[in-house]
C-alpha positions as a LaTeX table, in Angstrom:
\begin{tabular}{lrrr}
\hline
Residue & $x$ (\AA) & $y$ (\AA) & $z$ (\AA) \\
\hline
Met1 & 124.02 & 23.83 & 113.78 \\
Asp2 & 124.68 & 27.58 & 114.99 \\
Asn3 & 122.92 & 29.10 & 112.80 \\
Glu4 & 119.88 & 27.24 & 113.82 \\
Lys5 & 119.97 & 27.97 & 117.75 \\
Lys6 & 119.93 & 31.81 & 116.24 \\
Glu7 & 116.66 & 31.28 & 113.97 \\
Asn8 & 114.86 & 29.21 & 117.13 \\
Lys9 & 115.99 & 31.78 & 119.35 \\
Val10 & 112.81 & 34.48 & 120.08 \\
Lys11 & 113.54 & 37.94 & 120.55 \\
Pro12 & 112.93 & 39.75 & 123.52 \\
Pro13 & 110.59 & 43.15 & 122.50 \\
Arg14 & 111.63 & 45.48 & 121.87 \\
Tyr15 & 111.59 & 48.35 & 124.28 \\
Asn16 & 108.74 & 50.30 & 122.80 \\
Glu17 & 107.60 & 53.67 & 124.97 \\
Lys18 & 104.62 & 54.75 & 123.41 \\
Ser19 & 102.85 & 51.57 & 123.87 \\
Leu20 & 104.16 & 51.15 & 127.40 \\
Ile21 & 102.76 & 54.17 & 128.46 \\
Lys22 & 99.08 & 53.99 & 126.27 \\
Lys23 & 99.28 & 50.33 & 128.37 \\
Phe24 & 99.60 & 51.79 & 131.64 \\
Leu25 & 97.31 & 54.61 & 131.07 \\
Cys26 & 94.44 & 52.50 & 130.83 \\
Ser27 & 95.00 & 49.85 & 133.60 \\
Lys28 & 93.81 & 50.10 & 136.94 \\
Asp29 & 97.10 & 51.93 & 138.01 \\
Gly30 & 96.70 & 54.36 & 135.30 \\
Val31 & 94.20 & 57.15 & 135.27 \\
Gln32 & 91.45 & 55.14 & 136.87 \\
Phe33 & 93.95 & 55.29 & 140.12 \\
Leu34 & 94.22 & 59.06 & 139.40 \\
Asn35 & 90.82 & 59.61 & 139.09 \\
Ser36 & 90.03 & 57.80 & 142.13 \\
Gly37 & 92.77 & 59.73 & 143.73 \\
Ile38 & 91.89 & 63.03 & 143.40 \\
Lys39 & 87.74 & 62.44 & 144.15 \\
Lys40 & 88.61 & 61.08 & 147.76 \\
Thr41 & 91.03 & 64.08 & 148.21 \\
His42 & 88.48 & 66.65 & 146.58 \\
Gly43 & 86.38 & 68.80 & 149.08 \\
Lys44 & 83.81 & 70.98 & 149.54 \\
Asp45 & 85.64 & 74.11 & 150.86 \\
Phe46 & 89.09 & 74.05 & 149.82 \\
Asp47 & 91.86 & 76.47 & 148.85 \\
Val48 & 92.99 & 76.27 & 145.65 \\
Glu49 & 96.62 & 76.30 & 146.15 \\
Thr50 & 96.67 & 74.06 & 148.84 \\
Glu51 & 94.35 & 71.42 & 146.74 \\
Ile52 & 96.94 & 71.89 & 143.32 \\
Tyr53 & 99.88 & 70.85 & 145.58 \\
Asn54 & 98.88 & 68.13 & 147.17 \\
Leu55 & 97.33 & 67.37 & 142.99 \\
Ile56 & 100.70 & 67.80 & 142.08 \\
Asp57 & 102.32 & 65.91 & 145.01 \\
Phe58 & 99.57 & 62.48 & 144.42 \\
Phe59 & 100.28 & 63.56 & 140.93 \\
Val60 & 104.26 & 62.84 & 141.14 \\
Ala61 & 103.74 & 59.94 & 143.66 \\
Trp62 & 101.71 & 58.50 & 140.63 \\
Ser63 & 104.33 & 59.09 & 138.07 \\
Leu64 & 106.98 & 56.23 & 140.43 \\
Lys65 & 105.03 & 53.60 & 138.98 \\
Phe66 & 105.21 & 54.98 & 135.22 \\
Pro67 & 107.32 & 51.69 & 133.03 \\
Val68 & 109.08 & 54.24 & 131.34 \\
Arg69 & 112.20 & 55.32 & 131.77 \\
Lys70 & 112.34 & 59.41 & 131.26 \\
Ser71 & 109.91 & 59.41 & 134.15 \\
Ser72 & 112.79 & 59.14 & 137.00 \\
Thr73 & 115.14 & 61.08 & 135.51 \\
Met74 & 112.78 & 63.91 & 134.75 \\
Ser75 & 112.09 & 66.83 & 137.68 \\
Lys76 & 107.90 & 66.71 & 138.52 \\
Tyr77 & 106.73 & 69.24 & 136.27 \\
Glu78 & 108.50 & 68.14 & 133.23 \\
Phe79 & 107.28 & 64.80 & 133.37 \\
Ile80 & 104.06 & 66.52 & 133.53 \\
Lys81 & 104.58 & 68.50 & 130.66 \\
Tyr82 & 106.09 & 65.30 & 129.43 \\
Leu83 & 102.87 & 63.13 & 130.28 \\
Glu84 & 100.69 & 66.48 & 128.65 \\
Asp85 & 102.43 & 66.39 & 125.24 \\
Phe86 & 101.96 & 62.66 & 124.88 \\
Cys87 & 98.37 & 62.23 & 125.62 \\
Asp88 & 97.46 & 65.05 & 123.25 \\
Lys89 & 99.96 & 64.12 & 120.75 \\
Asn90 & 98.13 & 60.36 & 120.69 \\
Gly91 & 94.79 & 61.73 & 121.51 \\
Met92 & 94.21 & 60.58 & 124.87 \\
Tyr93 & 93.57 & 63.55 & 126.46 \\
Gln94 & 90.45 & 63.27 & 126.77 \\
Met95 & 91.08 & 61.28 & 129.77 \\
Phe96 & 92.08 & 63.86 & 132.17 \\
Asp97 & 88.98 & 65.08 & 131.78 \\
Phe98 & 87.95 & 64.30 & 135.67 \\
Ile99 & 90.06 & 67.14 & 136.37 \\
Tyr100 & 87.94 & 69.43 & 135.28 \\
Glu101 & 84.51 & 67.91 & 137.00 \\
\hline
\end{tabular}
């Protein structure tokens, strides 16, 4: 009887970091949110250094929403590098082309 209960019990899905990241980046809270935020802060007359710091701070605040365990244990620069490497390996790098426009 115990074996029947075990067989009928549905296992929760395994933690899959790769699929979580892809799903989040493609959602409305992902790259689309970053794009809208950067367009709002980017003006014609700006100081490059200040703009870079603002961009990094905005990116770090966005990363707090990230559904990945690693994002809470890394520094902001480590997380940016981690995300950059992830997107490069998985062919998602073009999602961030809006930064260079």
